C-alpha positions as semicolon CSV with decimal commas, in nm:
position;residue;x (nm);y (nm);z (nm)
1;X;-1,080;-3,175;-0,074
2;X;-1,366;-2,917;-0,105
3;X;-1,225;-2,598;-0,315
4;X;-1,005;-2,613;-0,664
5;X;-0,815;-2,292;-0,586
6;X;-0,435;-2,283;-0,530
7;X;-0,467;-2,447;-0,190
8;X;-0,727;-2,685;-0,277
9;X;-0,520;-2,818;-0,579
10;X;-0,181;-2,852;-0,347
11;X;-0,376;-3,030;-0,095
12;X;-0,520;-3,274;-0,389
13;X;-0,157;-3,329;-0,530
14;X;-0,011;-3,371;-0,165
15;X;-0,251;-3,626;-0,069
16;X;-0,289;-3,816;-0,401
17;X;0,125;-3,849;-0,342
18;X;0,061;-3,975;-0,010
19;X;-0,130;-4,260;-0,170
20;X;-0,481;-4,125;-0,128
21;X;-0,760;-4,159;-0,375
22;X;-0,865;-3,798;-0,411
23;X;-1,192;-3,639;-0,520
24;X;-1,147;-3,243;-0,540
25;X;-1,519;-3,070;-0,521
26;X;-1,537;-2,727;-0,676
27;X;-1,836;-2,510;-0,627
28;X;-1,819;-2,298;-0,937
29;X;-1,838;-2,513;-1,284
30;X;-1,519;-2,376;-1,385
31;X;-1,200;-2,466;-1,152
32;X;-0,940;-2,223;-1,033
33;X;-1,119;-1,885;-1,132
34;X;-0,920;-1,696;-0,891
35;X;-0,592;-1,817;-0,997
36;X;-0,663;-1,670;-1,348
37;X;-0,779;-1,348;-1,208
38;X;-0,475;-1,286;-0,984
39;X;-0,210;-1,074;-1,073
40;X;-0,387;-0,880;-1,307
41;X;-0,442;-1,201;-1,475
42;X;-0,048;-1,272;-1,473
43;X;-0,044;-1,490;-1,134
44;X;0,218;-1,358;-0,898
45;X;0,308;-1,723;-0,757
46;X;0,518;-1,637;-0,448
47;X;0,789;-1,359;-0,329
48;X;1,170;-1,376;-0,339
49;X;1,166;-1,351;0,035
50;X;0,892;-1,469;0,249
51;X;0,824;-1,477;0,629
52;X;0,577;-1,471;0,870
53;X;0,597;-1,083;0,899
54;X;0,431;-1,044;0,599
55;X;0,100;-1,203;0,696
56;X;-0,170;-1,063;0,902
57;X;-0,438;-1,226;1,126
58;X;-0,335;-1,549;1,350
59;X;-0,043;-1,662;1,540
60;X;0,268;-1,582;1,360
61;X;0,457;-1,879;1,513
62;X;0,203;-2,084;1,352
63;X;0,228;-1,915;1,046
64;X;0,627;-1,942;1,049
65;X;0,575;-2,334;1,097
66;X;0,358;-2,368;0,796
67;X;0,562;-2,172;0,580
68;X;0,880;-2,376;0,704
69;X;0,707;-2,704;0,596
70;X;0,721;-2,555;0,252
71;X;0,882;-2,262;0,210
72;X;0,900;-1,994;-0,128
73;X;1,213;-2,186;-0,281
74;X;1,037;-2,498;-0,219
75;X;0,731;-2,367;-0,391
76;X;0,940;-2,235;-0,702
77;X;1,077;-2,550;-0,753
78;X;0,806;-2,739;-0,733
79;X;0,626;-2,530;-1,007
80;X;0,894;-2,561;-1,207
81;X;0,882;-2,935;-1,189
82;X;0,504;-2,899;-1,317
83;X;0,646;-2,733;-1,648
84;X;0,582;-2,376;-1,507
85;X;0,890;-2,147;-1,585
86;X;0,907;-1,864;-1,332
87;X;1,076;-1,532;-1,392
88;X;1,182;-1,284;-1,080
89;X;1,119;-0,925;-1,137
90;X;1,293;-0,627;-0,954
91;X;1,015;-0,599;-0,724
92;X;1,085;-0,953;-0,558
93;X;0,764;-1,082;-0,720
94;X;0,764;-1,426;-0,918
95;X;0,544;-1,480;-1,231
96;X;0,548;-1,744;-1,498
97;X;0,747;-1,663;-1,811
98;X;0,433;-1,634;-2,034
99;X;0,284;-1,378;-1,825
100;X;-0,004;-1,579;-1,825
101;X;-0,221;-1,715;-1,509
102;X;-0,360;-1,973;-1,717
103;X;-0,022;-2,144;-1,727
104;X;-0,038;-2,205;-1,374
105;X;-0,386;-2,337;-1,363
106;X;-0,328;-2,561;-1,683
107;X;-0,013;-2,709;-1,504
108;X;-0,212;-2,785;-1,174
109;X;-0,486;-2,933;-1,372
110;X;-0,255;-3,159;-1,584
111;X;-0,063;-3,249;-1,269
112;X;-0,404;-3,380;-1,105
113;X;-0,484;-3,583;-1,385
114;X;-0,138;-3,738;-1,388
115;X;-0,190;-3,814;-0,991
116;X;-0,517;-3,958;-1,057
117;X;-0,739;-3,699;-0,894
118;X;-1,068;-3,664;-0,983
119;X;-1,215;-3,334;-1,023
120;X;-1,565;-3,275;-0,993
121;X;-1,682;-2,907;-1,096
122;X;-2,009;-2,746;-1,040
123;X;-2,016;-2,948;-0,705
124;X;-2,101;-2,721;-0,416
125;X;-2,055;-2,888;-0,083
126;X;-2,333;-2,757;0,121
127;X;-2,362;-3,002;0,435
128;X;-2,068;-3,173;0,619
129;X;-2,209;-3,460;0,852
130;X;-2,035;-3,771;1,033
131;X;-2,127;-4,053;0,839
132;X;-2,396;-4,289;1,035
133;X;-2,140;-4,553;1,131
134;X;-1,829;-4,606;1,392
135;X;-1,582;-4,709;1,103
136;X;-1,433;-4,542;0,803
137;X;-1,540;-4,356;0,627
138;X;-1,606;-4,126;0,898
139;X;-1,774;-3,806;0,688
140;X;-2,026;-3,761;0,446
141;X;-2,033;-3,445;0,227
142;X;-2,374;-3,333;0,106
143;X;-2,353;-3,174;-0,258
144;X;-2,537;-2,929;-0,461
145;X;-2,482;-2,987;-0,840
146;X;-2,454;-2,648;-1,017
147;X;-2,474;-2,684;-1,364
148;X;-2,339;-2,376;-1,538
149;X;-2,194;-2,044;-1,438
150;X;-2,509;-1,848;-1,469
151;X;-2,679;-2,077;-1,204
152;X;-2,411;-2,071;-0,965
153;X;-2,421;-1,693;-0,996
154;X;-2,791;-1,725;-0,891
155;X;-2,735;-1,929;-0,637
156;X;-2,491;-1,698;-0,482
157;X;-2,717;-1,361;-0,527
158;X;-2,985;-1,568;-0,364
159;X;-2,794;-1,643;-0,092
160;X;-2,627;-1,336;-0,046
161;X;-2,258;-1,310;-0,080
162;X;-2,180;-1,284;0,285
163;X;-2,433;-1,445;0,442
164;X;-2,363;-1,763;0,639
165;X;-2,499;-2,003;0,789
166;X;-2,636;-2,169;0,493
167;X;-2,992;-2,159;0,406
168;X;-3,152;-2,506;0,420
169;X;-3,022;-2,634;0,076
170;X;-3,119;-3,026;0,054
171;X;-2,798;-3,194;-0,116
172;X;-2,864;-3,337;-0,449
173;X;-2,614;-3,622;-0,331
174;X;-2,420;-3,741;-0,079
175;X;-2,053;-3,874;-0,095
176;X;-1,822;-4,046;0,198
177;X;-1,472;-3,943;0,277
178;X;-1,233;-4,104;0,528
179;X;-1,087;-3,744;0,554
180;X;-1,201;-3,376;0,430
181;X;-0,970;-3,065;0,341
182;X;-1,157;-2,742;0,348
183;X;-1,000;-2,486;0,111
184;X;-1,293;-2,315;0,022
185;X;-1,157;-1,967;0,019
186;X;-1,312;-1,685;0,205
187;X;-1,561;-1,417;0,064
188;X;-1,348;-1,249;-0,200
189;X;-1,493;-1,243;-0,552
190;X;-1,789;-1,434;-0,446
191;X;-1,909;-1,530;-0,794
192;X;-1,576;-1,723;-0,847
193;X;-1,693;-1,977;-0,531
194;X;-1,563;-1,787;-0,242
195;X;-1,901;-1,694;-0,149
196;X;-1,884;-1,792;0,233
197;X;-1,999;-2,142;0,211
198;X;-1,675;-2,250;0,359
199;X;-1,723;-2,045;0,667
200;X;-2,083;-2,215;0,726
201;X;-1,935;-2,562;0,690
202;X;-1,667;-2,466;0,951
203;X;-1,906;-2,357;1,191
204;X;-2,149;-2,646;1,151
205;X;-1,839;-2,836;1,259
206;X;-1,806;-2,625;1,570
207;X;-1,540;-2,377;1,488
208;X;-1,545;-1,999;1,548
209;X;-1,478;-1,732;1,307
210;X;-1,251;-1,419;1,357
211;X;-1,496;-1,190;1,191
212;X;-1,425;-1,173;0,818
213;X;-1,334;-0,815;0,655
214;X;-1,240;-0,767;0,286
215;X;-0,868;-0,680;0,236
216;X;-0,640;-0,587;-0,027
217;X;-0,936;-0,405;-0,197
218;X;-0,911;-0,035;-0,318
219;X;-1,013;0,255;-0,125
220;X;-1,295;0,498;-0,201
221;X;-1,270;0,849;-0,140
222;X;-1,438;1,174;-0,201
223;X;-1,106;1,347;-0,255
224;X;-1,119;1,619;-0,526
225;X;-0,751;1,490;-0,616
226;X;-0,890;1,206;-0,710
227;X;-1,069;1,365;-1,028
228;X;-0,781;1,598;-1,088
229;X;-0,491;1,317;-1,068
230;X;-0,673;1,029;-1,229
231;X;-0,420;0,796;-1,371
232;X;-0,134;0,941;-1,170
233;X;0,100;0,685;-0,974
234;X;0,380;0,718;-0,723
235;X;0,521;0,574;-0,450
236;X;0,404;0,668;-0,106
237;X;0,360;0,594;0,270
238;X;0,003;0,529;0,381
239;X;-0,066;0,608;0,778
240;X;-0,430;0,519;0,968
241;X;-0,488;0,627;1,264
242;X;-0,795;0,601;1,454
243;X;-0,897;0,690;1,830
244;X;-0,570;0,917;1,826
245;X;-0,341;0,596;1,787
246;X;-0,142;0,477;1,495
247;X;-0,287;0,153;1,386
248;X;-0,114;0,073;1,073
249;X;0,157;0,194;0,768
250;X;0,220;0,091;0,456
251;X;0,428;0,172;0,156
252;X;0,414;0,111;-0,229
253;X;0,288;0,254;-0,553
254;X;-0,023;0,454;-0,503
255;X;-0,234;0,517;-0,802
256;X;-0,529;0,815;-0,799
257;X;-0,841;0,675;-0,943
258;X;-1,215;0,766;-1,053
259;X;-1,339;0,606;-0,757
260;X;-1,042;0,645;-0,486
261;X;-0,720;0,507;-0,452
262;X;-0,555;0,199;-0,565
263;X;-0,189;0,035;-0,586
264;X;-0,068;-0,184;-0,354
265;X;0,028;0,079;-0,071
266;X;-0,396;0,150;-0,071
267;X;-0,480;-0,222;-0,088
268;X;-0,253;-0,322;0,183
269;X;-0,409;-0,060;0,390
270;X;-0,796;-0,176;0,334
271;X;-0,780;-0,475;0,592
272;X;-0,643;-0,223;0,889
273;X;-0,935;0,028;0,782
274;X;-1,220;-0,237;0,809
275;X;-1,035;-0,368;1,137
276;X;-1,042;-0,013;1,274
277;X;-1,395;0,029;1,273
278;X;-1,535;0,111;1,607
279;X;-1,204;0,252;1,693
280;X;-1,299;0,614;1,686
281;X;-1,243;0,833;1,368
282;X;-1,043;0,704;1,128
283;X;-0,782;0,913;0,970
284;X;-0,535;0,826;0,684
285;X;-0,267;1,058;0,549
286;X;-0,012;1,022;0,283
287;X;0,375;1,101;0,250
288;X;0,445;1,186;-0,122
289;X;0,796;1,128;-0,023
290;X;0,825;0,829;0,231
291;X;1,206;0,918;0,253
292;X;1,182;1,269;0,368
293;X;1,084;1,448;0,678
294;X;0,987;1,823;0,703
295;X;1,330;1,886;0,834
296;X;1,487;1,726;0,536
297;X;1,273;1,886;0,303
298;X;1,327;2,237;0,460
299;X;1,690;2,170;0,443
300;X;1,679;2,114;0,067
301;X;1,423;2,404;-0,003
302;X;1,687;2,629;0,180
303;X;1,959;2,506;-0,005
304;X;1,765;2,520;-0,360
305;X;1,644;2,859;-0,291
306;X;2,004;2,979;-0,303
307;X;1,963;2,985;-0,651
308;X;1,725;3,324;-0,753
309;X;1,594;3,149;-1,042
310;X;1,459;2,826;-0,846
311;X;1,081;2,827;-0,845
312;X;0,841;2,578;-0,639
313;X;0,729;2,418;-0,944
314;X;1,106;2,315;-1,038
315;X;1,185;2,233;-0,670
316;X;0,873;1,967;-0,630
317;X;0,927;1,854;-0,995
318;X;1,230;1,675;-0,889
319;X;1,050;1,405;-0,703
320;X;0,666;1,445;-0,758
321;X;0,449;1,448;-1,087
322;X;0,392;1,776;-1,209
323;X;0,030;1,747;-1,167
324;X;0,060;1,663;-0,806
325;X;0,290;1,952;-0,724
326;X;0,052;2,177;-0,891
327;X;-0,230;2,066;-0,691
328;X;-0,054;2,051;-0,343
329;X;0,052;2,442;-0,399
330;X;-0,297;2,487;-0,486
331;X;-0,393;2,369;-0,153
332;X;-0,125;2,542;0,055
333;X;-0,167;2,906;-0,128
334;X;0,171;2,901;-0,282
335;X;0,225;2,982;-0,667
336;X;0,411;2,723;-0,853
337;X;0,596;2,952;-1,051
338;X;0,710;3,158;-0,731
339;X;1,091;3,141;-0,654
340;X;1,171;2,971;-0,338
341;X;1,323;3,227;-0,161
342;X;1,002;3,463;-0,199
343;X;0,745;3,188;-0,042
344;X;0,622;3,317;0,322
345;X;0,726;3,100;0,565
346;X;0,368;2,994;0,690
347;X;0,276;2,894;0,323
348;X;0,580;2,700;0,287
349;X;0,535;2,536;0,620
350;X;0,169;2,431;0,513
351;X;0,301;2,330;0,131
352;X;0,613;2,078;0,319
353;X;0,352;1,936;0,557
354;X;0,112;1,844;0,269
355;X;0,411;1,670;0,078
356;X;0,473;1,446;0,377
357;X;0,137;1,410;0,560
358;X;-0,149;1,490;0,339
359;X;-0,494;1,380;0,517
360;X;-0,680;1,178;0,260
361;X;-1,060;1,134;0,273
362;X;-1,103;0,783;0,265
363;X;-1,475;0,671;0,274
364;X;-1,461;0,325;0,227
365;X;-1,375;0,063;0,012
366;X;-1,455;-0,168;-0,282
367;X;-1,536;-0,465;-0,067
368;X;-1,547;-0,806;-0,157
369;X;-1,638;-0,793;-0,493
370;X;-1,252;-0,631;-0,584
371;X;-1,096;-0,770;-0,279
372;X;-0,817;-1,013;-0,345
373;X;-0,835;-1,186;-0,009
374;X;-1,055;-1,197;0,289
375;X;-0,894;-1,091;0,617
376;X;-1,064;-1,325;0,941
377;X;-1,175;-1,702;0,927
378;X;-1,143;-1,998;1,102
379;X;-0,902;-1,925;1,404
380;X;-0,568;-2,078;1,407
381;X;-0,573;-2,212;1,788
382;X;-0,878;-2,430;1,634
383;X;-0,625;-2,631;1,401
384;X;-0,326;-2,867;1,498
385;X;-0,045;-2,650;1,382
386;X;0,149;-2,926;1,271
387;X;-0,128;-3,093;1,042
388;X;-0,388;-2,816;1,010
389;X;-0,622;-3,078;1,127
390;X;-0,960;-2,940;1,323
391;X;-0,924;-2,970;1,694
392;X;-1,312;-2,958;1,647
393;X;-1,360;-3,230;1,397
394;X;-1,096;-3,533;1,354
395;X;-1,038;-3,595;1,011
396;X;-1,136;-3,254;0,857
397;X;-0,812;-3,022;0,776
398;X;-0,842;-2,667;0,674
399;X;-0,592;-2,463;0,446
400;X;-0,575;-2,129;0,257
401;X;-0,792;-1,846;0,277
402;X;-1,042;-2,025;0,481
403;X;-0,789;-1,997;0,763
404;X;-0,742;-1,636;0,990
405;X;-0,425;-1,574;0,774
406;X;-0,380;-1,335;0,477
407;X;-0,065;-1,174;0,357
408;X;0,021;-0,850;0,207
409;X;0,018;-0,781;-0,187
410;X;0,315;-0,933;-0,374
411;X;0,251;-1,338;-0,430
412;X;0,223;-1,401;-0,034
413;X;-0,134;-1,535;-0,022
414;X;-0,031;-1,770;-0,308
415;X;0,270;-1,888;-0,115
416;X;0,015;-1,935;0,206
417;X;-0,183;-2,152;-0,018
418;X;0,128;-2,375;-0,141
419;X;0,248;-2,396;0,216
420;X;-0,081;-2,474;0,387
421;X;-0,219;-2,692;0,125
422;X;0,106;-2,873;0,145
423;X;0,071;-2,921;0,499
424;X;-0,309;-3,023;0,522
425;X;-0,298;-3,240;0,196
426;X;-0,001;-3,453;0,334
427;X;-0,183;-3,496;0,683
428;X;-0,479;-3,609;0,508
429;X;-0,357;-3,830;0,266
430;X;-0,185;-4,012;0,563
């Protein structure tokens, strides 16, 4: 097994359950770093409702098949059996009752110890070759030994976080295996071990990559609202258009920050922003009241204006943060203290339009350094959908983020790791 993240741990345990002798290699000297960082260090392990529509990338039919092999309810029961008591939050997200990601990582490490899985940290796989014999073991893995976190960080910096194929690194040692599971992740948080090495290894075996881009990463902006409304959060709907076409829409919590926009709605849009590059000018608009339309807002405005004391600020303040309402009034040229009935029709129309479709000045994203996952990776049609075995190299299996599958925010990427790790690990163990 190559990669001690959620998918790698799962695959290792499943292979051990099938009777295999398992060695789990991790490039970083500390295993499971992305698990510890996930969910704001709380670790959102799955969601109450998961299906293929929650994912982007490769074939939804294949995603549905993998999820069905180990669905969310099975994942929850499995984690509970490992000693991770879970709680369901109103958003549908499941977290450990401790609210600590360390609980999940410690449970996985303990399970590996009980199962006899050997974990080698600081063992960075830099080469995969067929063993020079016609009988098993069929493969050998070249390892670069990394002694500490500083050395790993230096190696990543020297390579370049988004560089592949690998530079010519002479392995410090070779180990042999009958089967290999690649669970190396993508490029998100590269200094944790997801530095693109897995992509290089997959390409060396003949695989092609759907071009990787950052996903679930904050959006950057030059919007003056960011400075004025820093820290303001609310539910919005975001729409991305490019070349005159609507390409994507997201909805959820949204946060104004000093650098731009964050929160689930912004993070979910980031992969679409990157994928739309080259499609024409990219335009993002926001509805600050996602359940309203111009028509419904106008009707409620006219109804409220029957009260001569009703002001614009009071009307907007029923649903919007006061600071946001004031800024939108300023942009539309409307005095917040003005009575609703006294606002000119054109200015009223401009204000209502800003409420439900304000242009947002997106300039980019914070990239892989802040991305929770990578979009793109090994194409799904290059693996067997029943086993996740490579169609290019028999005896090699792929799971987790290295594949061209990524979920929206809310525990879906962990669920993909549990499900795909189960399928690949069981098949490799056999």
